Coordinates of C-alpha atoms in Angstrom, one line a residue:
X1 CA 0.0 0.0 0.0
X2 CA 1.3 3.4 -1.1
X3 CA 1.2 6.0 1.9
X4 CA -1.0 9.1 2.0
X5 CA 2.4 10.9 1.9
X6 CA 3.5 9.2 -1.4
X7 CA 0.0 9.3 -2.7
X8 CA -0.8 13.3 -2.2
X9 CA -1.5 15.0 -5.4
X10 CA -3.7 18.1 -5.8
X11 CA -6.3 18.1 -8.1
X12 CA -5.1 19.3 -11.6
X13 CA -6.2 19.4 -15.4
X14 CA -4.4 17.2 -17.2
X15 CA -6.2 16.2 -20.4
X16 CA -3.6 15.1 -22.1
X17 CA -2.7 12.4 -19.4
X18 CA 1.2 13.5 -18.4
X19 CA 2.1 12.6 -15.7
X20 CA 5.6 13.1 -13.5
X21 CA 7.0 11.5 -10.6
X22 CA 9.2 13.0 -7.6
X23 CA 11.3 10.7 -5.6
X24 CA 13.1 13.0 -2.6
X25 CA 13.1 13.2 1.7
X26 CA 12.9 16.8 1.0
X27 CA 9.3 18.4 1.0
X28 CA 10.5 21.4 0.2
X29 CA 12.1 20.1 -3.1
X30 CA 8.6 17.9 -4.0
X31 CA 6.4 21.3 -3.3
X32 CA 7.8 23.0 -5.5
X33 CA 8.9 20.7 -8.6
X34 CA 5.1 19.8 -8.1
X35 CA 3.7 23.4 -8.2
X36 CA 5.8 23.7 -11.5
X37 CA 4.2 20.3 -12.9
X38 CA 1.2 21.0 -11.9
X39 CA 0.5 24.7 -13.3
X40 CA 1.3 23.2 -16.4
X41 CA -1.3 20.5 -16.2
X42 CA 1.2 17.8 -15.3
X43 CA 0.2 14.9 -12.9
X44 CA 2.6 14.4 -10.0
X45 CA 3.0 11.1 -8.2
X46 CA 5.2 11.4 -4.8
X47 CA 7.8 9.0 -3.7
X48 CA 10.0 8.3 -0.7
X49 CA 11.0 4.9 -1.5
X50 CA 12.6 4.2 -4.4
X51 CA 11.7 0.2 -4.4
X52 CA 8.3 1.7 -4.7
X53 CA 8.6 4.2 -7.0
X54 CA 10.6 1.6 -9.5
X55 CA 7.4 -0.9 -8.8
X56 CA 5.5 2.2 -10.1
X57 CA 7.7 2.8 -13.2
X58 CA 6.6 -1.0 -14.4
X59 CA 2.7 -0.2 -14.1
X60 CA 2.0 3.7 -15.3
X61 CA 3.8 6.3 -18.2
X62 CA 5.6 8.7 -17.0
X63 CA 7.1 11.6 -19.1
X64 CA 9.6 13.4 -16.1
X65 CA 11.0 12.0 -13.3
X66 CA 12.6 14.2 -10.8
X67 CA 15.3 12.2 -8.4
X68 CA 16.7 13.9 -5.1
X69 CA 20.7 12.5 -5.5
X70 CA 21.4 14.4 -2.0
X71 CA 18.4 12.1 0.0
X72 CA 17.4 8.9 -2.1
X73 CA 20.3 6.1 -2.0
X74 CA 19.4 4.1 -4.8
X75 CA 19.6 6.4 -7.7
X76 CA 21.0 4.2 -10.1
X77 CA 18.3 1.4 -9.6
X78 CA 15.6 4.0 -10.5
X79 CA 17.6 5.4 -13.6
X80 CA 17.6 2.0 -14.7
X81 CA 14.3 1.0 -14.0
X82 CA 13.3 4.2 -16.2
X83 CA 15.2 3.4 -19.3
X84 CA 14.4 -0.5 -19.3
X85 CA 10.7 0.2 -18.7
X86 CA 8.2 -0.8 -21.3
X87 CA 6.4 2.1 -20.6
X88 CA 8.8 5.2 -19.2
X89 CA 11.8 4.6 -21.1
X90 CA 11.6 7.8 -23.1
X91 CA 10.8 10.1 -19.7
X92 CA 13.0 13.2 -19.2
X93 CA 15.1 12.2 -16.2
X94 CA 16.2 15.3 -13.6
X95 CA 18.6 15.3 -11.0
X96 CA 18.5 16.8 -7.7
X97 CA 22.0 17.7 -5.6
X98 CA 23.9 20.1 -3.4
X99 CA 27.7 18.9 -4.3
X100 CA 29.1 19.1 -7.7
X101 CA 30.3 15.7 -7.4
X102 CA 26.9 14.1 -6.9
X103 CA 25.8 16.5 -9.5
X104 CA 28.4 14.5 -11.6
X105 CA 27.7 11.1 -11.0
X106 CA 24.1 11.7 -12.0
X107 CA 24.9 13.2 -15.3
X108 CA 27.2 10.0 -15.6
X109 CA 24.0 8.2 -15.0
X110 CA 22.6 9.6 -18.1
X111 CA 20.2 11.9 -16.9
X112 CA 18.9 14.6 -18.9
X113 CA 19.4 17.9 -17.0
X114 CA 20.4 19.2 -13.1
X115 CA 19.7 21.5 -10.5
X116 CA 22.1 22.2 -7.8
X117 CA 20.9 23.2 -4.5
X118 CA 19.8 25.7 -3.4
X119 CA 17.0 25.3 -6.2
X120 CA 16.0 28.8 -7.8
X121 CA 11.8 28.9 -8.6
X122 CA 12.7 30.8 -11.6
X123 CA 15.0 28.2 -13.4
X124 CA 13.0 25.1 -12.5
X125 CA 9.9 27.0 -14.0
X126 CA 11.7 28.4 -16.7
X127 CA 13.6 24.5 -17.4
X128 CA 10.6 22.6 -16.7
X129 CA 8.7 24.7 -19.6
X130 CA 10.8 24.2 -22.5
X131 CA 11.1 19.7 -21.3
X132 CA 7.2 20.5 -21.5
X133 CA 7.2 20.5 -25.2
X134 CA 9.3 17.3 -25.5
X135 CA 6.6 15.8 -23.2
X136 CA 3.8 16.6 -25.1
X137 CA 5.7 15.9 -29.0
X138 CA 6.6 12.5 -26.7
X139 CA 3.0 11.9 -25.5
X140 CA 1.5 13.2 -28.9
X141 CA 2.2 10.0 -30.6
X142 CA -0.2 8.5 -28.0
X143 CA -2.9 10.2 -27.9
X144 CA -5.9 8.5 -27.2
X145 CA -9.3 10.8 -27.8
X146 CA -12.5 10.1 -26.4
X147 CA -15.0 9.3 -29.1
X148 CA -18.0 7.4 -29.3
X149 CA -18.8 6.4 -32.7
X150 CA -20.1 2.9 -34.1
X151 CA -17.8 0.3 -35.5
X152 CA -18.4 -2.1 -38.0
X153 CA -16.3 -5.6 -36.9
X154 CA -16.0 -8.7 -39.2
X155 CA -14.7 -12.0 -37.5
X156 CA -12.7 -14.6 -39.3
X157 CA -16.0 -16.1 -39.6
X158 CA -17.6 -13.9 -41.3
X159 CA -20.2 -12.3 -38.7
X160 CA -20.2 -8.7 -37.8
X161 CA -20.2 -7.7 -34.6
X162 CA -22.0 -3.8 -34.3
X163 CA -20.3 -1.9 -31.1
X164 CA -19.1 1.4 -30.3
X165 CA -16.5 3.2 -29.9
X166 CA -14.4 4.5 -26.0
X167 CA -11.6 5.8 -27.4
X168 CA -9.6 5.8 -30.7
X169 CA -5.4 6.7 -31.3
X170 CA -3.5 6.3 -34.1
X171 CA -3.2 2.5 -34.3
X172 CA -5.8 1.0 -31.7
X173 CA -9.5 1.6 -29.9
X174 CA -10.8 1.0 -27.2
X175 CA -14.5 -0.7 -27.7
X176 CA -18.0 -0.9 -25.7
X177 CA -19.2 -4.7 -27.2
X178 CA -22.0 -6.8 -27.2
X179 CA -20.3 -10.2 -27.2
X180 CA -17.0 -10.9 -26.1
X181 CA -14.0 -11.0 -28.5
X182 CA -11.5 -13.4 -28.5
X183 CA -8.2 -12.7 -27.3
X184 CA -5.7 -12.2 -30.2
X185 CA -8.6 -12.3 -32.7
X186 CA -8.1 -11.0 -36.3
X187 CA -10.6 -8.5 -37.3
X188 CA -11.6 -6.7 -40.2
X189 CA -12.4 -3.1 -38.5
X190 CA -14.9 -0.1 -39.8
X191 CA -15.9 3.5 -38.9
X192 CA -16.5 6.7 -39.9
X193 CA -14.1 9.4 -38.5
X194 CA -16.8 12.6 -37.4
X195 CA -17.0 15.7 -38.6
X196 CA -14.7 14.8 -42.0
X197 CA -16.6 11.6 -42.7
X198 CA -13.9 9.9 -43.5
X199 CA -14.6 6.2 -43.8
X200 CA -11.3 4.2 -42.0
X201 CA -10.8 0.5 -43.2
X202 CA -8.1 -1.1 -40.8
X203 CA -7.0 -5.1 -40.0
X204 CA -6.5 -5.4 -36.6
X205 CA -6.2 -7.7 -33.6
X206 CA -8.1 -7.6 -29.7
X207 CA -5.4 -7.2 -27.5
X208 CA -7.3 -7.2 -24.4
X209 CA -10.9 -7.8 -23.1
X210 CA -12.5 -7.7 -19.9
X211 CA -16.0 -9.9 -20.3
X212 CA -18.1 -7.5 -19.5
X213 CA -18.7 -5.5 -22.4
X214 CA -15.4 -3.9 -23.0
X215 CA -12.4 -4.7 -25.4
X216 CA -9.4 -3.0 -27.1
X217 CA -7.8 -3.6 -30.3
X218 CA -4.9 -2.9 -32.1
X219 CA -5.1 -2.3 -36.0
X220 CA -3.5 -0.6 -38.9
X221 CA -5.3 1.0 -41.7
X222 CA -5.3 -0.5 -45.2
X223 CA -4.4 2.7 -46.7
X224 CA -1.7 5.3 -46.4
X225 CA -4.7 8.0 -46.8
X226 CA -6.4 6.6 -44.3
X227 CA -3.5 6.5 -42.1
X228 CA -2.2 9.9 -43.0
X229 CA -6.3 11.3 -42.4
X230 CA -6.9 9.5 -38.6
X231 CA -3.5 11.2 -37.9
X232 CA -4.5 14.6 -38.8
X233 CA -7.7 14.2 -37.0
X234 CA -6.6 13.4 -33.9
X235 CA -3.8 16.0 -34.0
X236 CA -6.0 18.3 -34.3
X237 CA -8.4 17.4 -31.2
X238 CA -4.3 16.9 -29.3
X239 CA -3.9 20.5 -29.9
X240 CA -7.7 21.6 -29.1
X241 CA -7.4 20.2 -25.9
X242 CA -3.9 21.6 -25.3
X243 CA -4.2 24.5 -26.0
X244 CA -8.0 24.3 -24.1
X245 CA -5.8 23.4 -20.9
X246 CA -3.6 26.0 -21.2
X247 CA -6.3 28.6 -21.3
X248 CA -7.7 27.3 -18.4

């Protein structure tokens, strides 16, 4: 069980599902690489132990992690844990410390950028905005937008299943379905992209299912214009709700 402690988050916007975690003794430090996350519309997850923060790494995305060099022991473990995760291995890695030498050995460990104690608010805020548009071109490529719209599926067998769309990205969806799928199943996949009507024709595969209704699938469209058209269209929603963050 993760403690309150490690668990504390305010509650932030964060439509576009980025998400950071801090792993540091020092409240002082967390507070305020969180304030800087958070204005931006950044989730923050909180961490004292570093066994549990690299458990973490294995089960959620991450796009910054923030290490405290000067209070956390195992520094390496977690830089490795990041770079050989399935999921965080691309994630901006920062480095906490108040001697140059420990500043050193953390740019030997590969990380991305460092902040010497005492921390200035200014040049965390000011560093922490331009990794922000590496995070989002990062977490761009995963974009998942929330859409229902109905989806045509034909089985192996030749029967169409009629269901509805959760969410769409570039190469998968997740459904709502009346019958359940089969794990690994080919299918032949059809919808209608709104507001272009663009009709998508994709192969894909169900690469999970819960039996109660809901399953996802992973496909690729049969055309390069089809391809090249989903992208567009959920770049564009990306932005809109970007940019609709931002503003608010």
């Amino acid at each position: 069980m993760l403690s309150a402690q490690q668990c504390a988050r305010r509650p932030v916007l964060n439509p576009v599902g980025l998400q950071a975690m801090v792993v540091s003794h020092d409240s002082a430090m967390t507070n305020l690489f969180s304030a800087v996350l958070e204005r931006l519309g950044i989730g923050v997850q909180r961490y004292v132990d570093e066994l549990q923060a690299g458990l973490q790494l294995e089960r959620d995305r991450f796009e910054a992690i923030i290490l405290d060099f000067d209070t956390i022991a195992r520094t390496v473990f977690l830089v490795d844990r990041v770079r050989n995760s399935r999921c965080s291995h691309a994630a901006l890695v920062f480095g906490v410390a108040s001697e140059v030498a420990a500043l050193e050995r953390a740019l030997q460990q590969k990380i991305n950028v460092s902040f010497q104690r005492p921390l200035q608010r200014e040049r965390v805020d000011a560093v922490v905005r331009a990794a922000y548009g590496l995070m989002l071109h990062d977490r761009r490529q995963y974009f998942r937008y929330g859409v229902s719209v109905p989806v045509r599926l034909k089985r192996k067998s030749g029967e169409e299943v009629h269901c509805i769309s959760i969410n769409v990205s570039q190469n998968g969806a997740a459904l709502n379905i009346p019958a359940p799928l089969e794990l690994s199943e080919d299918l032949e996949i059809c919808f209608a992209i709104p507001e272009v009507q663009e009709l998508i024709l994709a192969r894909g595969t169900v690469i999970w299912h819960d039996r109660h209704g809901k399953a996802g699938v992973r496909f690729d469209c049969s055309s390069k214009e089809s391809q090249t058209r989903l992208a567009e269209w959920l770049d564009a929603h990306f932005m809109q709700t970007v940019s609709k963050s931002t503003k608010d």
